[in-house]
PDB file of C-alpha atoms in Angstrom:
ATOM      1  CA  MET A   3      35.867   1.757   0.222  1.00 44.00           C
ATOM      2  CA  GLU A   4      36.167   5.223  -1.371  1.00 43.00           C
ATOM      3  CA  TYR A   5      33.319   4.446  -3.788  1.00 39.00           C
ATOM      4  CA  GLU A   6      31.207   3.147  -0.907  1.00 41.00           C
ATOM      5  CA  GLY A   7      31.859   6.319   1.077  1.00 43.00           C
ATOM      6  CA  ASN A   8      30.947   8.513  -1.914  1.00 47.00           C
ATOM      7  CA  LEU A   9      27.739   6.530  -2.397  1.00 42.00           C
ATOM      8  CA  VAL A  10      26.749   7.064   1.222  1.00 44.00           C
ATOM      9  CA  ASP A  11      27.586  10.782   0.917  1.00 48.00           C
ATOM     10  CA  SER A  12      25.348  11.078  -2.161  1.00 46.00           C
ATOM     11  CA  ILE A  13      22.457   9.302  -0.462  1.00 44.00           C
ATOM     12  CA  SER A  14      22.964  11.464   2.631  1.00 46.00           C
ATOM     13  CA  GLU A  15      22.700  14.629   0.540  1.00 49.00           C
ATOM     14  CA  TYR A  16      19.491  13.377  -1.120  1.00 46.00           C
ATOM     15  CA  ALA A  17      18.067  12.380   2.259  1.00 49.00           C
ATOM     16  CA  TRP A  18      18.931  15.765   3.743  1.00 48.00           C
ATOM     17  CA  GLN A  19      17.133  17.524   0.881  1.00 50.00           C
ATOM     18  CA  PHE A  20      14.175  15.126   1.186  1.00 49.00           C
ATOM     19  CA  CYS A  21      13.762  15.857   4.882  1.00 49.00           C
ATOM     20  CA  CYS A  22      14.778  19.484   5.155  1.00 49.00           C
ATOM     21  CA  ALA A  23      14.437  21.538   1.975  1.00 49.00           C
ATOM     22  CA  PRO A  24      11.047  23.326   2.009  1.00 47.00           C
ATOM     23  CA  GLY A  25      10.720  23.270  -1.789  1.00 46.00           C
ATOM     24  CA  PHE A  26      11.953  19.728  -2.297  1.00 46.00           C
ATOM     25  CA  ALA A  27       8.405  18.339  -2.139  1.00 49.00           C
ATOM     26  CA  LEU A  28       7.791  20.207  -5.420  1.00 48.00           C
ATOM     27  CA  SER A  29      10.872  18.712  -7.079  1.00 51.00           C
ATOM     28  CA  PRO A  30      10.828  15.819  -9.595  1.00 52.00           C
ATOM     29  CA  LEU A  31      13.400  14.101  -7.345  1.00 51.00           C
ATOM     30  CA  PHE A  32      10.641  13.826  -4.729  1.00 53.00           C
ATOM     31  CA  TRP A  33       7.687  12.884  -6.921  1.00 58.00           C
ATOM     32  CA  LEU A  34       9.385  10.659  -9.521  1.00 62.00           C
ATOM     33  CA  PRO A  35      10.044   7.753  -7.082  1.00 59.00           C
ATOM     34  CA  VAL A  36       6.497   8.131  -5.737  1.00 61.00           C
ATOM     35  CA  ALA A  37       5.027   8.063  -9.257  1.00 68.00           C
ATOM     36  CA  ILE A  38       7.059   4.973 -10.186  1.00 67.00           C
ATOM     37  CA  LEU A  39       5.835   3.110  -7.094  1.00 63.00           C
ATOM     38  CA  VAL A  40       2.211   4.072  -7.817  1.00 66.00           C
ATOM     39  CA  LEU A  41       2.513   2.842 -11.407  1.00 70.00           C
ATOM     40  CA  LEU A  42       4.063  -0.448 -10.280  1.00 64.00           C
ATOM     41  CA  PHE A  43       1.228  -1.030  -7.809  1.00 61.00           C
ATOM     42  CA  TRP A  44      -1.357  -0.135 -10.463  1.00 63.00           C
ATOM     43  CA  ILE A  45       0.176  -2.514 -13.024  1.00 62.00           C
ATOM     44  CA  THR A  46       0.440  -5.430 -10.589  1.00 60.00           C
ATOM     45  CA  LEU A  47      -2.691  -4.892  -8.491  1.00 58.00           C
ATOM     46  CA  GLY A  48      -5.025  -2.752 -10.609  1.00 57.00           C
ATOM     47  CA  ARG A  49      -6.926  -5.725 -12.073  1.00 60.00           C
ATOM     48  CA  GLY A  50      -7.993  -3.818 -15.172  1.00 63.00           C
ATOM     49  CA  GLN A  51      -9.040  -0.641 -13.316  1.00 66.00           C
ATOM     50  CA  GLY A  52      -8.216   2.759 -14.707  1.00 67.00           C
ATOM     51  CA  LEU A  53      -5.508   4.624 -12.795  1.00 63.00           C
ATOM     52  CA  ARG A  54      -7.954   7.177 -11.379  1.00 65.00           C
ATOM     53  CA  ALA A  55     -10.358   4.473 -10.176  1.00 62.00           C
ATOM     54  CA  PHE A  56      -7.451   2.532  -8.679  1.00 60.00           C
ATOM     55  CA  LEU A  57      -6.194   5.560  -6.732  1.00 62.00           C
ATOM     56  CA  ASN A  58      -9.690   6.493  -5.555  1.00 60.00           C
ATOM     57  CA  SER A  59     -10.887   3.011  -4.554  1.00 64.00           C
ATOM     58  CA  ASP A  60     -13.494   3.202  -1.780  1.00 66.00           C
ATOM     59  CA  GLY A  61     -13.675   6.980  -2.320  1.00 70.00           C
ATOM     60  CA  VAL A  62     -10.368   7.442  -0.494  1.00 80.00           C
ATOM     61  CA  LEU A  63      -9.284  10.664  -2.201  1.00 77.00           C
ATOM     62  CA  THR A  64     -12.499  12.532  -1.391  1.00 82.00           C
ATOM     63  CA  HIS A  65     -13.069  11.063   2.085  1.00 90.00           C
ATOM     64  CA  LYS A  66     -13.312  13.499   5.018  1.00 94.00           C
ATOM     65  CA  SER A  67     -10.603  11.475   6.772  1.00 95.00           C
ATOM     66  CA  THR A  68      -8.225  12.196   3.886  1.00 90.00           C
ATOM     67  CA  ARG A  69      -8.943  15.921   4.219  1.00 93.00           C
ATOM     68  CA  ALA A  70      -7.971  15.683   7.901  1.00 95.00           C
ATOM     69  CA  ASP A  71      -4.812  13.828   6.819  1.00 92.00           C
ATOM     70  CA  LEU A  72      -3.957  16.706   4.501  1.00 89.00           C
ATOM     71  CA  TRP A  73      -4.379  19.367   7.188  1.00 92.00           C
ATOM     72  CA  LEU A  74      -2.267  17.416   9.662  1.00 92.00           C
ATOM     73  CA  PHE A  75       0.343  16.801   6.966  1.00 86.00           C
ATOM     74  CA  LEU A  76       0.649  20.556   6.387  1.00 85.00           C
ATOM     75  CA  ILE A  77       0.968  21.184  10.127  1.00 86.00           C
ATOM     76  CA  SER A  78       3.507  18.379  10.486  1.00 78.00           C
ATOM     77  CA  ARG A  79       5.708  19.993   7.830  1.00 72.00           C
ATOM     78  CA  VAL A  80       6.041  22.973  10.165  1.00 71.00           C
ATOM     79  CA  MET A  81       6.616  20.791  13.232  1.00 72.00           C
ATOM     80  CA  MET A  82       9.168  18.757  11.265  1.00 69.00           C
ATOM     81  CA  VAL A  83      11.685  21.521  11.930  1.00 68.00           C
ATOM     82  CA  PHE A  84      11.965  20.306  15.529  1.00 69.00           C
ATOM     83  CA  GLY A  85      12.455  16.729  14.371  1.00 68.00           C
ATOM     84  CA  ILE A  86      15.152  17.829  11.936  1.00 68.00           C
ATOM     85  CA  VAL A  87      16.992  19.699  14.678  1.00 71.00           C
ATOM     86  CA  THR A  88      16.872  16.739  17.067  1.00 74.00           C
ATOM     87  CA  TYR A  89      17.735  14.019  14.525  1.00 69.00           C
ATOM     88  CA  PHE A  90      20.569  15.917  12.867  1.00 69.00           C
ATOM     89  CA  THR A  91      22.015  17.952  15.767  1.00 75.00           C
ATOM     90  CA  PHE A  92      20.933  16.618  19.174  1.00 79.00           C
ATOM     91  CA  ALA A  93      21.223  12.905  18.318  1.00 76.00           C
ATOM     92  CA  PRO A  94      24.693  13.244  16.710  1.00 76.00           C
ATOM     93  CA  ALA A  95      25.882  15.356  19.661  1.00 80.00           C
ATOM     94  CA  VAL A  96      24.669  12.722  22.138  1.00 82.00           C
ATOM     95  CA  ALA A  97      26.234  10.000  19.984  1.00 78.00           C
ATOM     96  CA  ARG A  98      29.607  11.740  19.875  1.00 78.00           C
ATOM     97  CA  PHE A  99      29.530  12.347  23.663  1.00 84.00           C
ATOM     98  CA  VAL A 100      28.600   8.728  24.440  1.00 81.00           C
ATOM     99  CA  ALA A 101      31.236   7.466  21.993  1.00 77.00           C
ATOM    100  CA  ASP A 102      33.910   9.566  23.709  1.00 79.00           C
ATOM    101  CA  ILE A 103      33.111   8.172  27.168  1.00 82.00           C
ATOM    102  CA  SER A 104      32.231   4.639  26.042  1.00 75.00           C
ATOM    103  CA  PRO A 105      34.348   1.956  27.736  1.00 75.00           C
ATOM    104  CA  LEU A 106      33.858  -0.382  24.761  1.00 69.00           C
ATOM    105  CA  PRO A 107      37.092  -1.045  22.842  1.00 67.00           C
ATOM    106  CA  PRO A 108      37.103  -0.627  19.031  1.00 60.00           C
ATOM    107  CA  LEU A 109      36.109  -3.883  17.326  1.00 56.00           C
ATOM    108  CA  PHE A 110      37.655  -2.974  13.971  1.00 52.00           C
ATOM    109  CA  ALA A 111      41.119  -1.497  13.578  1.00 48.00           C
ATOM    110  CA  ASN A 112      40.052   0.728  10.658  1.00 57.00           C
ATOM    111  CA  GLY A 113      36.469   1.269  11.761  1.00 58.00           C
ATOM    112  CA  LEU A 114      33.287  -0.114  10.227  1.00 62.00           C
ATOM    113  CA  SER A 115      32.446   0.656   6.599  1.00 67.00           C
ATOM    114  CA  PRO A 116      29.940   3.497   5.953  1.00 68.00           C
ATOM    115  CA  LEU A 117      27.284   1.063   4.743  1.00 71.00           C
ATOM    116  CA  GLY A 118      27.857  -1.249   7.695  1.00 73.00           C
ATOM    117  CA  LEU A 119      27.540   1.629  10.124  1.00 73.00           C
ATOM    118  CA  THR A 120      24.375   2.870   8.397  1.00 74.00           C
ATOM    119  CA  LEU A 121      22.865  -0.597   8.790  1.00 78.00           C
ATOM    120  CA  ALA A 122      23.735  -0.640  12.501  1.00 78.00           C
ATOM    121  CA  VAL A 123      22.160   2.792  13.011  1.00 78.00           C
ATOM    122  CA  PHE A 124      19.055   1.707  11.090  1.00 81.00           C
ATOM    123  CA  VAL A 125      18.554  -1.249  13.457  1.00 86.00           C
ATOM    124  CA  ILE A 126      18.936   1.022  16.510  1.00 84.00           C
ATOM    125  CA  PHE A 127      16.493   3.566  15.080  1.00 81.00           C
ATOM    126  CA  ASP A 128      13.929   0.894  14.245  1.00 87.00           C
ATOM    127  CA  PHE A 129      14.230  -0.583  17.748  1.00 91.00           C
ATOM    128  CA  ALA A 130      13.628   2.881  19.246  1.00 87.00           C
ATOM    129  CA  GLN A 131      10.575   3.361  17.052  1.00 87.00           C
ATOM    130  CA  TYR A 132       9.099   0.015  18.087  1.00 94.00           C
ATOM    131  CA  TRP A 133       9.254   0.901  21.783  1.00 93.00           C
ATOM    132  CA  SER A 134       8.161   4.486  21.251  1.00 91.00           C
ATOM    133  CA  HIS A 135       5.111   3.235  19.334  1.00 94.00           C
ATOM    134  CA  ARG A 136       4.315   0.673  22.018  1.00 96.00           C
ATOM    135  CA  ILE A 137       4.620   3.255  24.811  1.00 94.00           C
ATOM    136  CA  PHE A 138       2.218   5.582  22.973  1.00 95.00           C
ATOM    137  CA  HIS A 139      -0.346   2.768  22.938  1.00 96.00           C
ATOM    138  CA  ARG A 140       0.074   1.676  26.554  1.00 87.00           C
ATOM    139  CA  SER A 141       0.221   4.976  28.469  1.00 83.00           C
ATOM    140  CA  ALA A 142      -1.478   8.338  28.901  1.00 90.00           C
ATOM    141  CA  LEU A 143       0.129   9.278  25.588  1.00 94.00           C
ATOM    142  CA  TRP A 144      -2.516   7.182  23.829  1.00 96.00           C
ATOM    143  CA  SER A 145      -4.809  10.223  23.858  1.00 95.00           C
ATOM    144  CA  LEU A 146      -2.323  11.903  21.496  1.00 95.00           C
ATOM    145  CA  HIS A 147      -1.553   8.851  19.369  1.00 97.00           C
ATOM    146  CA  ALA A 148      -5.284   8.191  18.948  1.00 97.00           C
ATOM    147  CA  VAL A 149      -5.261  11.018  16.392  1.00 97.00           C
ATOM    148  CA  HIS A 150      -3.286   8.759  14.066  1.00 97.00           C
ATOM    149  CA  HIS A 151      -5.650   5.834  14.618  1.00 97.00           C
ATOM    150  CA  SER A 152      -8.760   7.938  14.021  1.00 97.00           C
ATOM    151  CA  ALA A 153      -8.123   7.701  10.261  1.00 97.00           C
ATOM    152  CA  GLU A 154     -11.046   5.904   8.598  1.00 96.00           C
ATOM    153  CA  VAL A 155      -9.162   5.325   5.346  1.00 94.00           C
ATOM    154  CA  LEU A 156      -5.429   4.897   4.839  1.00 92.00           C
ATOM    155  CA  THR A 157      -3.348   6.932   2.405  1.00 86.00           C
ATOM    156  CA  PRO A 158       0.368   7.850   2.357  1.00 82.00           C
ATOM    157  CA  LEU A 159      -0.682  11.138   3.988  1.00 84.00           C
ATOM    158  CA  THR A 160      -1.902   9.129   7.003  1.00 91.00           C
ATOM    159  CA  THR A 161       1.782   8.637   7.834  1.00 86.00           C
ATOM    160  CA  TYR A 162       1.832  12.319   8.836  1.00 85.00           C
ATOM    161  CA  ARG A 163      -1.517  12.230  10.638  1.00 93.00           C
ATOM    162  CA  VAL A 164       0.183  12.942  13.956  1.00 93.00           C
ATOM    163  CA  HIS A 165      -0.799  15.326  16.730  1.00 94.00           C
ATOM    164  CA  PRO A 166       1.878  18.053  16.916  1.00 91.00           C
ATOM    165  CA  LEU A 167       2.570  17.333  20.591  1.00 92.00           C
ATOM    166  CA  ALA A 168       2.977  13.617  19.837  1.00 92.00           C
ATOM    167  CA  GLY A 169       5.419  14.522  17.086  1.00 88.00           C
ATOM    168  CA  LEU A 170       7.535  16.574  19.491  1.00 88.00           C
ATOM    169  CA  ILE A 171       7.611  13.819  22.112  1.00 90.00           C
ATOM    170  CA  SER A 172       8.431  11.126  19.549  1.00 88.00           C
ATOM    171  CA  ALA A 173      11.254  13.139  17.999  1.00 84.00           C
ATOM    172  CA  ALA A 174      12.825  13.802  21.408  1.00 86.00           C
ATOM    173  CA  PHE A 175      12.539  10.144  22.480  1.00 88.00           C
ATOM    174  CA  HIS A 176      13.865   8.768  19.185  1.00 82.00           C
ATOM    175  CA  SER A 177      16.766  11.211  19.141  1.00 82.00           C
ATOM    176  CA  LEU A 178      17.827  10.374  22.689  1.00 87.00           C
ATOM    177  CA  VAL A 179      17.666   6.593  22.170  1.00 85.00           C
ATOM    178  CA  LEU A 180      19.276   6.909  18.741  1.00 79.00           C
ATOM    179  CA  GLY A 181      22.033   9.120  20.137  1.00 81.00           C
ATOM    180  CA  VAL A 182      22.873   6.782  23.024  1.00 84.00           C
ATOM    181  CA  GLY A 183      22.650   3.639  20.895  1.00 80.00           C
ATOM    182  CA  MET A 184      24.613   5.143  18.054  1.00 75.00           C
ATOM    183  CA  GLY A 185      27.215   6.459  20.480  1.00 76.00           C
ATOM    184  CA  LEU A 186      27.840   2.938  21.747  1.00 76.00           C
ATOM    185  CA  VAL A 187      28.089   1.697  18.158  1.00 72.00           C
ATOM    186  CA  VAL A 188      30.389   4.535  17.083  1.00 65.00           C
ATOM    187  CA  GLY A 189      32.582   4.011  20.124  1.00 62.00           C
ATOM    188  CA  SER A 190      33.130   0.344  19.320  1.00 57.00           C
ATOM    189  CA  LEU A 191      32.802   0.215  15.529  1.00 58.00           C
ATOM    190  CA  ALA A 192      33.771   3.633  14.153  1.00 55.00           C
ATOM    191  CA  PRO A 193      35.637   5.582  16.859  1.00 51.00           C
ATOM    192  CA  ASP A 194      36.928   8.227  14.412  1.00 54.00           C
ATOM    193  CA  MET A 195      33.512   9.097  12.989  1.00 55.00           C
ATOM    194  CA  GLY A 196      32.754  12.807  13.259  1.00 50.00           C
ATOM    195  CA  PHE A 197      29.611  14.837  13.924  1.00 45.00           C
ATOM    196  CA  VAL A 198      28.892  15.512  10.238  1.00 47.00           C
ATOM    197  CA  GLU A 199      29.222  11.845   9.260  1.00 52.00           C
ATOM    198  CA  ILE A 200      26.851  10.863  12.076  1.00 54.00           C
ATOM    199  CA  ALA A 201      24.279  13.425  10.914  1.00 51.00           C
ATOM    200  CA  GLY A 202      24.577  12.154   7.327  1.00 52.00           C
ATOM    201  CA  THR A 203      24.008   8.583   8.444  1.00 54.00           C
ATOM    202  CA  ASN A 204      20.915   9.710  10.363  1.00 51.00           C
ATOM    203  CA  ALA A 205      19.596  11.374   7.199  1.00 58.00           C
ATOM    204  CA  ILE A 206      19.838   8.100   5.269  1.00 58.00           C
ATOM    205  CA  VAL A 207      18.001   6.202   8.000  1.00 60.00           C
ATOM    206  CA  VAL A 208      15.232   8.826   8.237  1.00 61.00           C
ATOM    207  CA  LEU A 209      14.762   8.731   4.444  1.00 62.00           C
ATOM    208  CA  LEU A 210      14.565   4.921   4.405  1.00 63.00           C
ATOM    209  CA  ASN A 211      12.008   4.901   7.209  1.00 62.00           C
ATOM    210  CA  ALA A 212       9.906   7.632   5.592  1.00 63.00           C
ATOM    211  CA  THR A 213       9.818   5.737   2.280  1.00 64.00           C
ATOM    212  CA  VAL A 214       8.814   2.397   3.805  1.00 67.00           C
ATOM    213  CA  VAL A 215       6.202   3.821   6.188  1.00 71.00           C
ATOM    214  CA  ASN A 216       4.542   5.733   3.342  1.00 70.00           C
ATOM    215  CA  LEU A 217       3.887   2.363   1.699  1.00 76.00           C
ATOM    216  CA  HIS A 218       2.369   0.994   4.909  1.00 85.00           C
ATOM    217  CA  HIS A 219      -0.536   3.427   4.809  1.00 87.00           C
ATOM    218  CA  SER A 220      -2.795   2.514   1.908  1.00 82.00           C
ATOM    219  CA  GLN A 221      -6.015   0.649   1.200  1.00 81.00           C
ATOM    220  CA  ILE A 222      -4.103  -1.845  -0.962  1.00 80.00           C
ATOM    221  CA  HIS A 223      -3.646  -5.309   0.546  1.00 84.00           C
ATOM    222  CA  ILE A 224       0.036  -6.231   0.179  1.00 84.00           C
ATOM    223  CA  SER A 225       1.211  -9.214   2.214  1.00 90.00           C
ATOM    224  CA  PHE A 226       4.761 -10.610   2.217  1.00 90.00           C
ATOM    225  CA  GLY A 227       3.746 -14.081   3.407  1.00 92.00           C
ATOM    226  CA  PRO A 228       4.241 -15.642   6.862  1.00 93.00           C
ATOM    227  CA  ILE A 229       7.998 -16.202   6.519  1.00 95.00           C
ATOM    228  CA  ILE A 230       9.063 -12.701   5.437  1.00 94.00           C
ATOM    229  CA  GLU A 231       6.482 -11.097   7.757  1.00 96.00           C
ATOM    230  CA  ARG A 232       8.489 -12.422  10.697  1.00 97.00           C
ATOM    231  CA  ILE A 233      11.316 -10.177   9.522  1.00 95.00           C
ATOM    232  CA  LEU A 234       9.711  -7.204   7.750  1.00 91.00           C
ATOM    233  CA  ILE A 235       6.409  -5.444   8.431  1.00 94.00           C
ATOM    234  CA  SER A 236       4.176  -5.584   5.359  1.00 92.00           C
ATOM    235  CA  PRO A 237       1.479  -3.020   4.470  1.00 90.00           C
ATOM    236  CA  ALA A 238      -1.121  -5.721   5.246  1.00 94.00           C
ATOM    237  CA  GLN A 239       0.336  -6.135   8.742  1.00 96.00           C
ATOM    238  CA  HIS A 240       0.145  -2.410   9.377  1.00 96.00           C
ATOM    239  CA  GLN A 241      -3.469  -2.420   8.213  1.00 96.00           C
ATOM    240  CA  ILE A 242      -4.065  -5.006  10.958  1.00 97.00           C
ATOM    241  CA  HIS A 243      -2.498  -2.562  13.413  1.00 98.00           C
ATOM    242  CA  HIS A 244      -5.069   0.078  12.372  1.00 97.00           C
ATOM    243  CA  SER A 245      -8.030  -2.323  12.542  1.00 97.00           C
ATOM    244  CA  ARG A 246     -11.011  -1.691  14.846  1.00 96.00           C
ATOM    245  CA  ASP A 247     -11.309  -5.424  15.560  1.00 95.00           C
ATOM    246  CA  PRO A 248     -10.276  -6.137  19.198  1.00 94.00           C
ATOM    247  CA  ARG A 249      -8.415  -9.248  17.956  1.00 95.00           C
ATOM    248  CA  HIS A 250      -5.974  -6.907  16.255  1.00 96.00           C
ATOM    249  CA  PHE A 251      -5.382  -4.496  19.140  1.00 95.00           C
ATOM    250  CA  ASN A 252      -1.771  -4.027  20.296  1.00 95.00           C
ATOM    251  CA  ARG A 253      -0.307  -5.947  17.360  1.00 97.00           C
ATOM    252  CA  ASN A 254       2.384  -5.140  14.794  1.00 98.00           C
ATOM    253  CA  TYR A 255       4.022  -2.098  16.371  1.00 98.00           C
ATOM    254  CA  GLY A 256       7.069  -2.470  14.128  1.00 95.00           C
ATOM    255  CA  ASN A 257       8.094   0.258  11.732  1.00 90.00           C
ATOM    256  CA  VAL A 258      10.240  -1.592   9.182  1.00 89.00           C
ATOM    257  CA  LEU A 259      11.425  -4.701  11.018  1.00 93.00           C
ATOM    258  CA  ALA A 260       8.938  -7.266  12.346  1.00 96.00           C
ATOM    259  CA  VAL A 261      11.595  -9.001  14.439  1.00 97.00           C
ATOM    260  CA  TRP A 262      10.813  -6.784  17.450  1.00 97.00           C
ATOM    261  CA  ASP A 263       7.146  -7.832  17.367  1.00 98.00           C
ATOM    262  CA  TRP A 264       8.287 -11.437  16.988  1.00 97.00           C
ATOM    263  CA  MET A 265      10.698 -11.146  19.929  1.00 98.00           C
ATOM    264  CA  PHE A 266       8.297  -9.343  22.267  1.00 97.00           C
ATOM    265  CA  GLY A 267       5.081 -11.225  21.495  1.00 97.00           C
ATOM    266  CA  THR A 268       3.127  -8.606  19.526  1.00 98.00           C
ATOM    267  CA  LEU A 269       3.435 -10.099  16.028  1.00 98.00           C
ATOM    268  CA  TYR A 270       0.314 -10.824  13.945  1.00 98.00           C
ATOM    269  CA  LEU A 271       0.859 -12.728  10.696  1.00 96.00           C
ATOM    270  CA  VAL A 272      -1.536 -12.167   7.800  1.00 94.00           C
ATOM    271  CA  ARG A 273      -2.739 -15.611   6.709  1.00 88.00           C
ATOM    272  CA  GLU A 274      -5.390 -14.297   4.320  1.00 90.00           C
ATOM    273  CA  LYS A 275      -7.041 -11.020   3.387  1.00 89.00           C
ATOM    274  CA  GLU A 276      -9.439  -9.928   6.126  1.00 92.00           C
ATOM    275  CA  GLU A 277     -12.297  -7.444   5.947  1.00 91.00           C
ATOM    276  CA  LEU A 278     -11.065  -4.525   8.024  1.00 94.00           C
ATOM    277  CA  ARG A 279     -12.614  -1.331   9.322  1.00 94.00           C
ATOM    278  CA  PHE A 280     -10.367   1.519  10.395  1.00 96.00           C
ATOM    279  CA  GLY A 281     -10.844   4.315  12.908  1.00 96.00           C
ATOM    280  CA  LEU A 282     -11.915   4.417  16.559  1.00 96.00           C
ATOM    281  CA  GLU A 283     -15.124   3.441  18.307  1.00 93.00           C
ATOM    282  CA  GLY A 284     -16.657   4.750  21.522  1.00 91.00           C
ATOM    283  CA  GLU A 285     -17.973   8.046  22.843  1.00 92.00           C
ATOM    284  CA  ALA A 286     -14.546   9.101  24.115  1.00 91.00           C
ATOM    285  CA  PHE A 287     -13.239   9.294  20.546  1.00 94.00           C
ATOM    286  CA  ALA A 288     -16.299  10.937  18.985  1.00 95.00           C
ATOM    287  CA  PRO A 289     -14.559  14.356  18.665  1.00 94.00           C
ATOM    288  CA  LEU A 290     -11.700  12.770  16.711  1.00 95.00           C
ATOM    289  CA  MET A 291     -14.061  10.887  14.433  1.00 95.00           C
ATOM    290  CA  THR A 292     -15.672  14.139  13.280  1.00 95.00           C
ATOM    291  CA  GLN A 293     -12.455  14.470  11.216  1.00 95.00           C
ATOM    292  CA  ARG A 294     -12.555  18.228  11.841  1.00 95.00           C
ATOM    293  CA  LEU A 295      -9.230  19.890  12.544  1.00 94.00           C
ATOM    294  CA  TRP A 296     -10.100  21.810  15.710  1.00 95.00           C
ATOM    295  CA  PRO A 297     -11.457  18.830  17.712  1.00 95.00           C
ATOM    296  CA  VAL A 298      -8.586  16.670  16.440  1.00 95.00           C
ATOM    297  CA  LEU A 299      -6.049  19.167  17.797  1.00 95.00           C
ATOM    298  CA  ILE A 300      -7.754  20.217  21.047  1.00 96.00           C
ATOM    299  CA  ASP A 301      -9.541  17.124  22.384  1.00 96.00           C
ATOM    300  CA  PRO A 302      -6.381  14.959  22.818  1.00 95.00           C
ATOM    301  CA  VAL A 303      -4.723  17.667  24.922  1.00 94.00           C
ATOM    302  CA  ARG A 304      -7.873  18.074  27.024  1.00 94.00           C
ATOM    303  CA  ARG A 305      -7.974  14.327  27.673  1.00 91.00           C
ATOM    304  CA  LEU A 306      -4.242  14.213  28.437  1.00 90.00           C
ATOM    305  CA  ILE A 307      -4.364  16.880  31.172  1.00 88.00           C
ATOM    306  CA  ARG A 308      -7.767  15.895  32.564  1.00 79.00           C
TER     307      ARG A 308
END
């Protein structure tokens, strides 16, 4: 148990640095895992292409949509401060408060193991993200979320192609749901867990989600097959979510787990590789499709308050 706790502490520290340290994105600890994943994809899927050609397939690296991704990524790094504050201070505070008033009796005499608790928090966080994503598609908030779906090509930077206001709303919603859900879990499974331990567990979950979602946004077709895709969202399934084809609308909202889509009727299984086009169609989204920063930032707010 002591080794397990030390392992979780080490991962928490790495996750905290990954999410919070301004210079960590320049560190080998950040780029080495990314480079290894890129090389693995190139070796298995490159089909004899050179590395540069593989990375720039369909002109992705020089596309105007990728430039917009980069600008929004830089802005999101600034806005990430709010997310950090909510995930690692507000959510743990809510969790501790809910745990203290929870009527649920402890289920384990010595509390749940650190890894077990991290798994429980991960499931809660993923559930919150599913419903947050679905709400952004089915409400007035779509005008903000449309910024993400205006990407014409998909790269890992597309993960951060988020309107700043949408980022603030998402962080607040996720933190509240995570705090309440985690508080109920802490109250019944780990009643002696403190504020710092809760924040560390959140850091692990945020790191895991960030890593997986980065893989979802790429031009590379990676399907897990119909059995696994009922449990985990594959990159190919998320490409379906970004598709312009009306058959694919409102499908595959899941972040990591596909079980929520399966349970709530929004799952789309990838039977074979389909020809997909990304981005948005229609006059209403023309300002976003210019891929220029000013319209991308201003037009969604104008449409939201109109």
